[in-house]
């Protein structure tokens, strides 16, 4: 099939094997001489290990721990603060201490029950609030930027009023349907790690450090990955270290697969957050200044949290041009499971917060929330909050107008008001969110840290292979990136293929994160294809490489938090209609709309899949999915305890794409995968607020939260 | 099929480990996700919840068996045309649930489809494109039936 318009949908390359279930995910794989691993994990939240007792192990069973690590005992990532096997201090419940390996899982569970570790317990920090109280010792990292506080305090003195709000967001759990799994295949001259993953070279680098071995002694191969959403960005590095160290120690292949329970309680999650807003208004409710404090619960170690905080802060003013804006943020340590990457990476928290705050401020101006927000929308040429620039055209006004029409917004508002007056039990509401997503790594990450390289290999018979380290985890890059190359080479799509990446074969084109794959890697592939086309020699094998070139704009400076934080932005608008049952607090989605601008979609159908799936996660983050800890322990241990949406919770989504081709993206494409999640929670919150004519200072707005708020209202009325 | 496995062994493990059929997936092991859906005497069940002792003599069909049928072909095409497959982990279970629904109710409404697949969790798609796929399969099925 030859491609005309890149956006025209094509059948997905991996469809057949997936629909028949014959694609082997890691848990479907068996190799010779394979044993299983089970981890013994810390039962306490904070303390020092005094002694470890391991029962006598039967023949063929082994214990693997810190002594077996050839290299330093940490999982190499940004900060070196996560031990591979804790051997001195434990910092959270579930932290791995040692691994038992052997043939039979039930025997391993039985043996694990007999392991005894003695601790000297210390006082843990269980909650974000406790950490905020001890901020000087609990802060991992902080940033501050924006207008000087002296100027702001002068403005506040003359202001008509100051509005202060606190806002909290909860955990979010990925619930990728395939639990985490990793297999280290032991060979005489190398260890090959296979598994479910998003970032091959993160894992490879972690293994080179942990095994203290040469580059050719370890290899990482991505298995088909049953969903990632960020959950398989940094976490798999630790599992890969576990299986590779064990394989190295026992000279057998070692498989570690989590069951759902283990996956839910020990893997990274979206950072819970707290926001403090302080906004000065004039008499008409216009914003004079705004200060935002962001607090992220990092959990027990820093991991990627500093970068997550950067994105939170960069999005702390939403899509608005706010006069005199100041922001400060901290990641705080708590003795809970470490938090990490999750689709949106700090942005969903910030957007939930700022959209909520702006909605509440609109009341002071006696304006409809959306009308109020529109007054502050950024326009092309406006500065960003870090003194960068929105240099490309922005279509937000058009996208909003279109949805006002499509949803019949004004009429709906009146209709719902009437409905709500006539109905005691059910209340209807409509809410909106406006948002953006900075595409690619924050700041100079691409240039300084990733330095992506892509490779195309052409065979004698004119077939072209993509050699890159990016993972298809369901988002469809096997298809979309192949399309980009096929289009540029003017080849039928069938002649271009993209095998499962293997670090022995592929250069480091970076991790599959940050909505960078289509835009950054796709562009490199497009350029490589162009080069190959120019050099094309029939009947010969050929290879071409392309390397990332940084387009310098306003240079990013992480210390002062100034400059262009992102090369480009994708944009979105959501409208959501709900019906709330005031007897039970249950929220029913009635209609969901989304308009998006992602430059140019590489495949409209795959893009729709991103919209539907991302929005389902984003909406649920706002009202359905709830995860909590009690004394350092995750309370939701099964999928239904946690409550991700089923087919009965979602409704058809009316979505539309607005083309706005981006010069540095392949065929004009920008990032898309994370954007789609961001608008869900704030839109559903504002719809519930509209229905109940109240305001919430938190997500998720669960049935429980709604009932409490209704009871408070009732008490106030009686008083 | 015969097995020496103890009667308390999970049917899911028997299918995967002993028979080596990998199309039946484990997503939760607790009856909550539907990734392990199979037919036991033509009724849709979660194989992770079934001890093999409870199904002696029953007829079991997994996705590998369904794959041979005309119904599967139609579902396969429809899922492809509607973009119902992302990571694929839920998909064999979804296809089993779709087949179960269409066998009982060849012309389901949108609400009936949502009900029919509500025991199957999908974290990638937000379900709508799967619902579309089932609807399309129903239409295609009608054509097939008429042809016959
Ligand atoms: S694995 Fe059986 S229902 Fe989830
Ligand atoms: S396609 Fe990934 S869980 Fe359904």
Tab-separated table of N, CA, C and O in Angstrom, chain A residues 16 24 27 39 44 50 85 134 170 173 226 234 242 271 323 331-332 342 375 404 425 433-434 541 631 640 659 681:
chain	number	residue	atom	x	y	z
A	16	UNK	N	-2.469	-8.556	13.564
A	16	UNK	CA	-2.804	-9.984	13.467
A	16	UNK	C	-2.381	-10.785	14.702
A	16	UNK	O	-3.166	-11.534	15.270
A	24	UNK	N	3.943	-13.245	21.777
A	24	UNK	CA	4.407	-13.624	23.119
A	24	UNK	C	4.877	-12.431	23.961
A	24	UNK	O	5.902	-11.834	23.678
A	27	UNK	N	5.581	-12.885	29.844
A	27	UNK	CA	5.120	-14.000	30.678
A	27	UNK	C	4.757	-15.226	29.837
A	27	UNK	O	4.475	-16.294	30.371
A	39	UNK	N	10.726	-11.764	45.181
A	39	UNK	CA	11.447	-10.787	46.001
A	39	UNK	C	10.951	-10.798	47.434
A	39	UNK	O	9.736	-10.830	47.683
A	44	UNK	N	8.534	-2.968	56.672
A	44	UNK	CA	8.427	-1.722	57.452
A	44	UNK	C	8.763	-0.523	56.563
A	44	UNK	O	9.411	-0.650	55.526
A	50	UNK	N	19.082	-4.993	60.744
A	50	UNK	CA	20.034	-5.493	61.742
A	50	UNK	C	20.550	-6.872	61.379
A	50	UNK	O	21.737	-7.156	61.496
A	85	UNK	N	19.274	-3.959	45.991
A	85	UNK	CA	18.787	-4.739	47.136
A	85	UNK	C	19.164	-3.952	48.375
A	85	UNK	O	20.358	-3.731	48.630
A	134	UNK	N	8.049	19.274	57.632
A	134	UNK	CA	9.499	19.142	57.879
A	134	UNK	C	10.264	19.464	56.608
A	134	UNK	O	11.229	18.794	56.272
A	170	UNK	N	-4.567	13.211	43.902
A	170	UNK	CA	-4.217	11.912	44.483
A	170	UNK	C	-3.231	11.121	43.637
A	170	UNK	O	-2.738	11.593	42.616
A	173	UNK	N	-2.600	5.185	39.467
A	173	UNK	CA	-1.914	3.922	39.185
A	173	UNK	C	-2.101	3.604	37.699
A	173	UNK	O	-3.184	3.781	37.159
A	226	UNK	N	2.594	-4.745	27.060
A	226	UNK	CA	1.148	-4.636	27.241
A	226	UNK	C	0.730	-3.391	27.984
A	226	UNK	O	0.145	-3.443	29.050
A	234	UNK	N	10.982	4.064	34.079
A	234	UNK	CA	12.161	3.859	34.921
A	234	UNK	C	12.074	2.621	35.812
A	234	UNK	O	13.081	2.048	36.177
A	242	UNK	N	17.602	-6.820	39.036
A	242	UNK	CA	17.346	-8.012	39.858
A	242	UNK	C	17.584	-9.296	39.064
A	242	UNK	O	18.316	-10.175	39.495
A	271	UNK	N	2.670	11.064	41.048
A	271	UNK	CA	2.901	11.775	42.301
A	271	UNK	C	1.627	12.439	42.836
A	271	UNK	O	1.037	13.259	42.136
A	323	UNK	N	-0.533	37.999	34.510
A	323	UNK	CA	0.392	39.083	34.871
A	323	UNK	C	1.057	38.785	36.220
A	323	UNK	O	0.406	38.258	37.126
A	331	UNK	N	9.954	18.708	45.603
A	331	UNK	CA	9.623	17.289	45.712
A	331	UNK	C	10.007	16.898	47.126
A	331	UNK	O	11.121	17.171	47.578
A	332	UNK	N	9.088	16.230	47.812
A	332	UNK	CA	9.346	15.870	49.201
A	332	UNK	C	9.445	14.366	49.364
A	332	UNK	O	8.784	13.600	48.655
A	342	UNK	N	4.338	9.011	34.724
A	342	UNK	CA	2.996	8.607	34.314
A	342	UNK	C	2.531	9.621	33.284
A	342	UNK	O	2.549	10.822	33.560
A	375	UNK	N	-10.168	35.066	28.562
A	375	UNK	CA	-9.546	36.397	28.670
A	375	UNK	C	-8.027	36.293	28.834
A	375	UNK	O	-7.290	37.210	28.527
A	404	UNK	N	-17.985	25.198	21.449
A	404	UNK	CA	-19.157	25.928	21.948
A	404	UNK	C	-20.341	25.624	21.043
A	404	UNK	O	-21.458	25.389	21.510
A	425	UNK	N	-33.233	15.052	42.838
A	425	UNK	CA	-32.207	14.030	43.011
A	425	UNK	C	-31.059	14.158	42.002
A	425	UNK	O	-29.895	14.112	42.375
A	433	UNK	N	-12.177	22.304	30.016
A	433	UNK	CA	-10.758	22.478	30.355
A	433	UNK	C	-10.019	22.900	29.091
A	433	UNK	O	-10.390	22.501	27.992
A	434	UNK	N	-9.011	23.720	29.268
A	434	UNK	CA	-8.151	24.144	28.150
A	434	UNK	C	-6.718	23.860	28.580
A	434	UNK	O	-6.354	24.116	29.725
A	541	UNK	N	23.029	-3.509	-0.207
A	541	UNK	CA	22.695	-3.250	1.191
A	541	UNK	C	23.175	-1.858	1.551
A	541	UNK	O	24.278	-1.473	1.182
A	631	UNK	N	-0.357	4.462	56.870
A	631	UNK	CA	0.909	4.112	57.501
A	631	UNK	C	1.890	3.488	56.502
A	631	UNK	O	2.499	2.458	56.756
A	640	UNK	N	-10.220	-3.775	41.229
A	640	UNK	CA	-11.541	-3.216	41.539
A	640	UNK	C	-11.517	-2.344	42.793
A	640	UNK	O	-12.311	-1.427	42.928
A	659	UNK	N	-5.496	20.776	12.156
A	659	UNK	CA	-4.147	20.722	11.577
A	659	UNK	C	-3.416	22.050	11.764
A	659	UNK	O	-3.990	23.115	11.569
A	681	UNK	N	-9.448	15.324	33.817
A	681	UNK	CA	-9.781	15.547	35.230
A	681	UNK	C	-10.342	16.952	35.477
A	681	UNK	O	-11.395	17.101	36.111
